[in-house]
């Protein structure tokens, strides 16, 4: 059940990367959110234009700047890759609860805006990976 979704996500990522690298268009970025596969959090997929410029030269892990900012959101999973134009493709899960009694009220849009020094203003919409591809193309 999880394996087909995994392949669908990476197929969509490959399509996004190839369209971003072949078009040479400057994008405003895109972000979608949906329930995580286990239902205990929210899955986010964000495409941040020129996201590699926010990384520290000594960072070994791609997207470490974004991960550090998002840690306050109680992350369950985090992955980031850069395409050959420097766009960041970020995939992460925010747990729905900070503790067993407290609902997670992290404002992911504001945290991503802060991580990019205010250059990436995002409104993560409810949707799917296909919606992310559409939003990326429309921007």
mmCIF file of the C-alpha atoms, coordinates in Angstrom:
data_MODEL
# 
_entry.id   MODEL 
# 
loop_
_atom_site.group_PDB 
_atom_site.id 
_atom_site.type_symbol 
_atom_site.label_atom_id 
_atom_site.label_alt_id 
_atom_site.label_comp_id 
_atom_site.label_asym_id 
_atom_site.label_entity_id 
_atom_site.label_seq_id 
_atom_site.pdbx_PDB_ins_code 
_atom_site.Cartn_x 
_atom_site.Cartn_y 
_atom_site.Cartn_z 
_atom_site.occupancy 
_atom_site.B_iso_or_equiv 
_atom_site.pdbx_formal_charge 
_atom_site.auth_seq_id 
_atom_site.auth_comp_id 
_atom_site.auth_asym_id 
_atom_site.auth_atom_id 
_atom_site.pdbx_PDB_model_num 
ATOM 1   C CA . UNK A 1 1   ? 0.000  0.000  0.000   1.00 0.00 ? 1   UNK A CA 1 
ATOM 2   C CA . UNK A 1 2   ? 2.779  2.389  0.919   1.00 0.00 ? 2   UNK A CA 1 
ATOM 3   C CA . UNK A 1 3   ? 5.050  1.284  -1.930  1.00 0.00 ? 3   UNK A CA 1 
ATOM 4   C CA . UNK A 1 4   ? 2.796  2.479  -4.806  1.00 0.00 ? 4   UNK A CA 1 
ATOM 5   C CA . UNK A 1 5   ? 2.383  5.876  -3.120  1.00 0.00 ? 5   UNK A CA 1 
ATOM 6   C CA . UNK A 1 6   ? 6.158  6.060  -2.660  1.00 0.00 ? 6   UNK A CA 1 
ATOM 7   C CA . UNK A 1 7   ? 6.720  5.430  -6.377  1.00 0.00 ? 7   UNK A CA 1 
ATOM 8   C CA . UNK A 1 8   ? 4.003  7.910  -7.343  1.00 0.00 ? 8   UNK A CA 1 
ATOM 9   C CA . UNK A 1 9   ? 5.672  10.620 -5.265  1.00 0.00 ? 9   UNK A CA 1 
ATOM 10  C CA . UNK A 1 10  ? 9.065  10.007 -6.811  1.00 0.00 ? 10  UNK A CA 1 
ATOM 11  C CA . UNK A 1 11  ? 7.614  9.853  -10.322 1.00 0.00 ? 11  UNK A CA 1 
ATOM 12  C CA . UNK A 1 12  ? 6.007  13.239 -9.717  1.00 0.00 ? 12  UNK A CA 1 
ATOM 13  C CA . UNK A 1 13  ? 9.274  14.568 -8.275  1.00 0.00 ? 13  UNK A CA 1 
ATOM 14  C CA . UNK A 1 14  ? 11.137 13.383 -11.354 1.00 0.00 ? 14  UNK A CA 1 
ATOM 15  C CA . UNK A 1 15  ? 8.595  15.127 -13.570 1.00 0.00 ? 15  UNK A CA 1 
ATOM 16  C CA . UNK A 1 16  ? 8.949  18.321 -11.545 1.00 0.00 ? 16  UNK A CA 1 
ATOM 17  C CA . UNK A 1 17  ? 12.716 18.219 -11.704 1.00 0.00 ? 17  UNK A CA 1 
ATOM 18  C CA . UNK A 1 18  ? 12.792 17.564 -15.430 1.00 0.00 ? 18  UNK A CA 1 
ATOM 19  C CA . UNK A 1 19  ? 10.254 20.305 -16.144 1.00 0.00 ? 19  UNK A CA 1 
ATOM 20  C CA . UNK A 1 20  ? 12.107 22.742 -13.901 1.00 0.00 ? 20  UNK A CA 1 
ATOM 21  C CA . UNK A 1 21  ? 15.474 21.966 -15.435 1.00 0.00 ? 21  UNK A CA 1 
ATOM 22  C CA . UNK A 1 22  ? 14.334 22.014 -19.037 1.00 0.00 ? 22  UNK A CA 1 
ATOM 23  C CA . UNK A 1 23  ? 12.246 25.173 -18.968 1.00 0.00 ? 23  UNK A CA 1 
ATOM 24  C CA . UNK A 1 24  ? 14.703 27.596 -17.303 1.00 0.00 ? 24  UNK A CA 1 
ATOM 25  C CA . UNK A 1 25  ? 11.770 29.546 -15.891 1.00 0.00 ? 25  UNK A CA 1 
ATOM 26  C CA . UNK A 1 26  ? 11.990 31.419 -12.615 1.00 0.00 ? 26  UNK A CA 1 
ATOM 27  C CA . UNK A 1 27  ? 9.277  30.187 -10.241 1.00 0.00 ? 27  UNK A CA 1 
ATOM 28  C CA . UNK A 1 28  ? 7.557  31.601 -7.183  1.00 0.00 ? 28  UNK A CA 1 
ATOM 29  C CA . UNK A 1 29  ? 7.489  28.129 -5.673  1.00 0.00 ? 29  UNK A CA 1 
ATOM 30  C CA . UNK A 1 30  ? 4.726  25.824 -4.563  1.00 0.00 ? 30  UNK A CA 1 
ATOM 31  C CA . UNK A 1 31  ? 3.599  23.870 -1.515  1.00 0.00 ? 31  UNK A CA 1 
ATOM 32  C CA . UNK A 1 32  ? 0.902  21.277 -0.844  1.00 0.00 ? 32  UNK A CA 1 
ATOM 33  C CA . UNK A 1 33  ? -0.120 19.445 2.305   1.00 0.00 ? 33  UNK A CA 1 
ATOM 34  C CA . UNK A 1 34  ? -2.105 16.272 2.948   1.00 0.00 ? 34  UNK A CA 1 
ATOM 35  C CA . UNK A 1 35  ? -2.669 13.760 5.708   1.00 0.00 ? 35  UNK A CA 1 
ATOM 36  C CA . UNK A 1 36  ? 0.329  11.496 6.250   1.00 0.00 ? 36  UNK A CA 1 
ATOM 37  C CA . UNK A 1 37  ? -0.038 7.828  5.349   1.00 0.00 ? 37  UNK A CA 1 
ATOM 38  C CA . UNK A 1 38  ? -0.308 6.794  9.012   1.00 0.00 ? 38  UNK A CA 1 
ATOM 39  C CA . UNK A 1 39  ? -2.849 9.538  9.772   1.00 0.00 ? 39  UNK A CA 1 
ATOM 40  C CA . UNK A 1 40  ? -0.780 10.918 12.664  1.00 0.00 ? 40  UNK A CA 1 
ATOM 41  C CA . UNK A 1 41  ? 0.509  14.025 10.968  1.00 0.00 ? 41  UNK A CA 1 
ATOM 42  C CA . UNK A 1 42  ? 0.556  16.244 7.903   1.00 0.00 ? 42  UNK A CA 1 
ATOM 43  C CA . UNK A 1 43  ? 2.731  15.508 4.870   1.00 0.00 ? 43  UNK A CA 1 
ATOM 44  C CA . UNK A 1 44  ? 4.157  18.582 3.124   1.00 0.00 ? 44  UNK A CA 1 
ATOM 45  C CA . UNK A 1 45  ? 5.755  18.834 -0.302  1.00 0.00 ? 45  UNK A CA 1 
ATOM 46  C CA . UNK A 1 46  ? 7.371  22.199 -1.035  1.00 0.00 ? 46  UNK A CA 1 
ATOM 47  C CA . UNK A 1 47  ? 9.322  23.417 -4.047  1.00 0.00 ? 47  UNK A CA 1 
ATOM 48  C CA . UNK A 1 48  ? 11.443 26.417 -3.145  1.00 0.00 ? 48  UNK A CA 1 
ATOM 49  C CA . UNK A 1 49  ? 12.972 28.332 -6.053  1.00 0.00 ? 49  UNK A CA 1 
ATOM 50  C CA . UNK A 1 50  ? 16.741 28.731 -5.742  1.00 0.00 ? 50  UNK A CA 1 
ATOM 51  C CA . UNK A 1 51  ? 16.531 26.965 -2.365  1.00 0.00 ? 51  UNK A CA 1 
ATOM 52  C CA . UNK A 1 52  ? 20.179 25.926 -2.487  1.00 0.00 ? 52  UNK A CA 1 
ATOM 53  C CA . UNK A 1 53  ? 21.268 29.525 -1.905  1.00 0.00 ? 53  UNK A CA 1 
ATOM 54  C CA . UNK A 1 54  ? 19.979 29.268 1.679   1.00 0.00 ? 54  UNK A CA 1 
ATOM 55  C CA . UNK A 1 55  ? 22.288 26.374 2.542   1.00 0.00 ? 55  UNK A CA 1 
ATOM 56  C CA . UNK A 1 56  ? 25.459 26.901 4.516   1.00 0.00 ? 56  UNK A CA 1 
ATOM 57  C CA . UNK A 1 57  ? 28.644 25.968 2.582   1.00 0.00 ? 57  UNK A CA 1 
ATOM 58  C CA . UNK A 1 58  ? 29.654 23.476 5.286   1.00 0.00 ? 58  UNK A CA 1 
ATOM 59  C CA . UNK A 1 59  ? 26.267 21.734 5.399   1.00 0.00 ? 59  UNK A CA 1 
ATOM 60  C CA . UNK A 1 60  ? 26.717 18.133 4.366   1.00 0.00 ? 60  UNK A CA 1 
ATOM 61  C CA . UNK A 1 61  ? 22.999 17.332 4.395   1.00 0.00 ? 61  UNK A CA 1 
ATOM 62  C CA . UNK A 1 62  ? 20.888 18.983 1.666   1.00 0.00 ? 62  UNK A CA 1 
ATOM 63  C CA . UNK A 1 63  ? 18.270 21.322 3.097   1.00 0.00 ? 63  UNK A CA 1 
ATOM 64  C CA . UNK A 1 64  ? 19.794 21.490 6.570   1.00 0.00 ? 64  UNK A CA 1 
ATOM 65  C CA . UNK A 1 65  ? 18.763 25.154 6.888   1.00 0.00 ? 65  UNK A CA 1 
ATOM 66  C CA . UNK A 1 66  ? 15.122 24.253 6.243   1.00 0.00 ? 66  UNK A CA 1 
ATOM 67  C CA . UNK A 1 67  ? 15.326 21.279 8.614   1.00 0.00 ? 67  UNK A CA 1 
ATOM 68  C CA . UNK A 1 68  ? 16.749 23.429 11.435  1.00 0.00 ? 68  UNK A CA 1 
ATOM 69  C CA . UNK A 1 69  ? 13.904 25.926 11.087  1.00 0.00 ? 69  UNK A CA 1 
ATOM 70  C CA . UNK A 1 70  ? 11.251 23.202 10.841  1.00 0.00 ? 70  UNK A CA 1 
ATOM 71  C CA . UNK A 1 71  ? 12.508 21.318 13.929  1.00 0.00 ? 71  UNK A CA 1 
ATOM 72  C CA . UNK A 1 72  ? 10.318 23.577 16.057  1.00 0.00 ? 72  UNK A CA 1 
ATOM 73  C CA . UNK A 1 73  ? 7.329  22.056 14.225  1.00 0.00 ? 73  UNK A CA 1 
ATOM 74  C CA . UNK A 1 74  ? 7.987  18.566 15.650  1.00 0.00 ? 74  UNK A CA 1 
ATOM 75  C CA . UNK A 1 75  ? 9.156  16.845 12.455  1.00 0.00 ? 75  UNK A CA 1 
ATOM 76  C CA . UNK A 1 76  ? 8.698  13.147 11.942  1.00 0.00 ? 76  UNK A CA 1 
ATOM 77  C CA . UNK A 1 77  ? 10.514 12.917 8.602   1.00 0.00 ? 77  UNK A CA 1 
ATOM 78  C CA . UNK A 1 78  ? 12.526 15.317 6.425   1.00 0.00 ? 78  UNK A CA 1 
ATOM 79  C CA . UNK A 1 79  ? 14.059 14.969 2.957   1.00 0.00 ? 79  UNK A CA 1 
ATOM 80  C CA . UNK A 1 80  ? 15.444 17.592 0.603   1.00 0.00 ? 80  UNK A CA 1 
ATOM 81  C CA . UNK A 1 81  ? 17.045 17.413 -2.824  1.00 0.00 ? 81  UNK A CA 1 
ATOM 82  C CA . UNK A 1 82  ? 18.233 20.151 -5.167  1.00 0.00 ? 82  UNK A CA 1 
ATOM 83  C CA . UNK A 1 83  ? 17.813 20.058 -8.921  1.00 0.00 ? 83  UNK A CA 1 
ATOM 84  C CA . UNK A 1 84  ? 20.534 21.339 -11.252 1.00 0.00 ? 84  UNK A CA 1 
ATOM 85  C CA . UNK A 1 85  ? 19.041 24.853 -11.162 1.00 0.00 ? 85  UNK A CA 1 
ATOM 86  C CA . UNK A 1 86  ? 19.312 25.000 -7.369  1.00 0.00 ? 86  UNK A CA 1 
ATOM 87  C CA . UNK A 1 87  ? 15.587 24.629 -6.650  1.00 0.00 ? 87  UNK A CA 1 
ATOM 88  C CA . UNK A 1 88  ? 14.896 22.851 -3.360  1.00 0.00 ? 88  UNK A CA 1 
ATOM 89  C CA . UNK A 1 89  ? 12.423 19.964 -3.405  1.00 0.00 ? 89  UNK A CA 1 
ATOM 90  C CA . UNK A 1 90  ? 11.476 19.477 0.248   1.00 0.00 ? 90  UNK A CA 1 
ATOM 91  C CA . UNK A 1 91  ? 9.337  16.630 1.622   1.00 0.00 ? 91  UNK A CA 1 
ATOM 92  C CA . UNK A 1 92  ? 8.532  16.444 5.340   1.00 0.00 ? 92  UNK A CA 1 
ATOM 93  C CA . UNK A 1 93  ? 5.958  15.283 7.868   1.00 0.00 ? 93  UNK A CA 1 
ATOM 94  C CA . UNK A 1 94  ? 4.849  17.389 10.822  1.00 0.00 ? 94  UNK A CA 1 
ATOM 95  C CA . UNK A 1 95  ? 3.352  15.377 13.676  1.00 0.00 ? 95  UNK A CA 1 
ATOM 96  C CA . UNK A 1 96  ? -0.198 16.377 14.555  1.00 0.00 ? 96  UNK A CA 1 
ATOM 97  C CA . UNK A 1 97  ? 0.619  16.549 18.271  1.00 0.00 ? 97  UNK A CA 1 
ATOM 98  C CA . UNK A 1 98  ? 3.603  18.106 20.053  1.00 0.00 ? 98  UNK A CA 1 
ATOM 99  C CA . UNK A 1 99  ? 2.856  15.990 23.100  1.00 0.00 ? 99  UNK A CA 1 
ATOM 100 C CA . UNK A 1 100 ? 0.091  13.514 23.772  1.00 0.00 ? 100 UNK A CA 1 
ATOM 101 C CA . UNK A 1 101 ? -2.140 16.344 25.023  1.00 0.00 ? 101 UNK A CA 1 
ATOM 102 C CA . UNK A 1 102 ? -1.171 19.335 22.874  1.00 0.00 ? 102 UNK A CA 1 
ATOM 103 C CA . UNK A 1 103 ? -2.197 19.828 19.264  1.00 0.00 ? 103 UNK A CA 1 
ATOM 104 C CA . UNK A 1 104 ? 0.631  20.998 16.982  1.00 0.00 ? 104 UNK A CA 1 
ATOM 105 C CA . UNK A 1 105 ? -0.050 24.605 15.993  1.00 0.00 ? 105 UNK A CA 1 
ATOM 106 C CA . UNK A 1 106 ? 3.101  25.182 13.955  1.00 0.00 ? 106 UNK A CA 1 
ATOM 107 C CA . UNK A 1 107 ? 2.663  27.645 11.090  1.00 0.00 ? 107 UNK A CA 1 
ATOM 108 C CA . UNK A 1 108 ? 4.701  25.891 8.389   1.00 0.00 ? 108 UNK A CA 1 
ATOM 109 C CA . UNK A 1 109 ? 4.151  28.735 5.899   1.00 0.00 ? 109 UNK A CA 1 
ATOM 110 C CA . UNK A 1 110 ? 5.707  31.249 8.314   1.00 0.00 ? 110 UNK A CA 1 
ATOM 111 C CA . UNK A 1 111 ? 8.589  28.914 9.198   1.00 0.00 ? 111 UNK A CA 1 
ATOM 112 C CA . UNK A 1 112 ? 9.493  28.395 5.508   1.00 0.00 ? 112 UNK A CA 1 
ATOM 113 C CA . UNK A 1 113 ? 9.243  32.152 4.966   1.00 0.00 ? 113 UNK A CA 1 
ATOM 114 C CA . UNK A 1 114 ? 11.631 32.696 7.875   1.00 0.00 ? 114 UNK A CA 1 
ATOM 115 C CA . UNK A 1 115 ? 14.050 30.024 6.590   1.00 0.00 ? 115 UNK A CA 1 
ATOM 116 C CA . UNK A 1 116 ? 14.342 31.899 3.283   1.00 0.00 ? 116 UNK A CA 1 
ATOM 117 C CA . UNK A 1 117 ? 14.793 35.297 4.930   1.00 0.00 ? 117 UNK A CA 1 
ATOM 118 C CA . UNK A 1 118 ? 11.332 36.365 3.774   1.00 0.00 ? 118 UNK A CA 1 
ATOM 119 C CA . UNK A 1 119 ? 11.999 35.710 0.081   1.00 0.00 ? 119 UNK A CA 1 
ATOM 120 C CA . UNK A 1 120 ? 9.665  32.712 -0.232  1.00 0.00 ? 120 UNK A CA 1 
ATOM 121 C CA . UNK A 1 121 ? 6.123  33.562 0.766   1.00 0.00 ? 121 UNK A CA 1 
ATOM 122 C CA . UNK A 1 122 ? 4.095  30.404 0.592   1.00 0.00 ? 122 UNK A CA 1 
ATOM 123 C CA . UNK A 1 123 ? 0.566  29.289 1.212   1.00 0.00 ? 123 UNK A CA 1 
ATOM 124 C CA . UNK A 1 124 ? 0.585  25.498 1.503   1.00 0.00 ? 124 UNK A CA 1 
ATOM 125 C CA . UNK A 1 125 ? -2.662 24.320 -0.060  1.00 0.00 ? 125 UNK A CA 1 
ATOM 126 C CA . UNK A 1 126 ? -4.493 21.064 0.610   1.00 0.00 ? 126 UNK A CA 1 
ATOM 127 C CA . UNK A 1 127 ? -3.845 18.756 -2.273  1.00 0.00 ? 127 UNK A CA 1 
ATOM 128 C CA . UNK A 1 128 ? -1.774 16.055 -3.862  1.00 0.00 ? 128 UNK A CA 1 
ATOM 129 C CA . UNK A 1 129 ? 1.554  15.722 -5.606  1.00 0.00 ? 129 UNK A CA 1 
ATOM 130 C CA . UNK A 1 130 ? -0.254 16.375 -8.892  1.00 0.00 ? 130 UNK A CA 1 
ATOM 131 C CA . UNK A 1 131 ? -1.549 19.687 -7.486  1.00 0.00 ? 131 UNK A CA 1 
ATOM 132 C CA . UNK A 1 132 ? 2.033  20.551 -6.562  1.00 0.00 ? 132 UNK A CA 1 
ATOM 133 C CA . UNK A 1 133 ? 3.152  19.962 -10.142 1.00 0.00 ? 133 UNK A CA 1 
ATOM 134 C CA . UNK A 1 134 ? 0.296  22.157 -11.398 1.00 0.00 ? 134 UNK A CA 1 
ATOM 135 C CA . UNK A 1 135 ? 1.125  24.940 -8.925  1.00 0.00 ? 135 UNK A CA 1 
ATOM 136 C CA . UNK A 1 136 ? 4.813  24.776 -9.905  1.00 0.00 ? 136 UNK A CA 1 
ATOM 137 C CA . UNK A 1 137 ? 3.948  25.032 -13.611 1.00 0.00 ? 137 UNK A CA 1 
ATOM 138 C CA . UNK A 1 138 ? 1.449  27.863 -13.012 1.00 0.00 ? 138 UNK A CA 1 
ATOM 139 C CA . UNK A 1 139 ? 4.016  29.951 -11.165 1.00 0.00 ? 139 UNK A CA 1 
# 
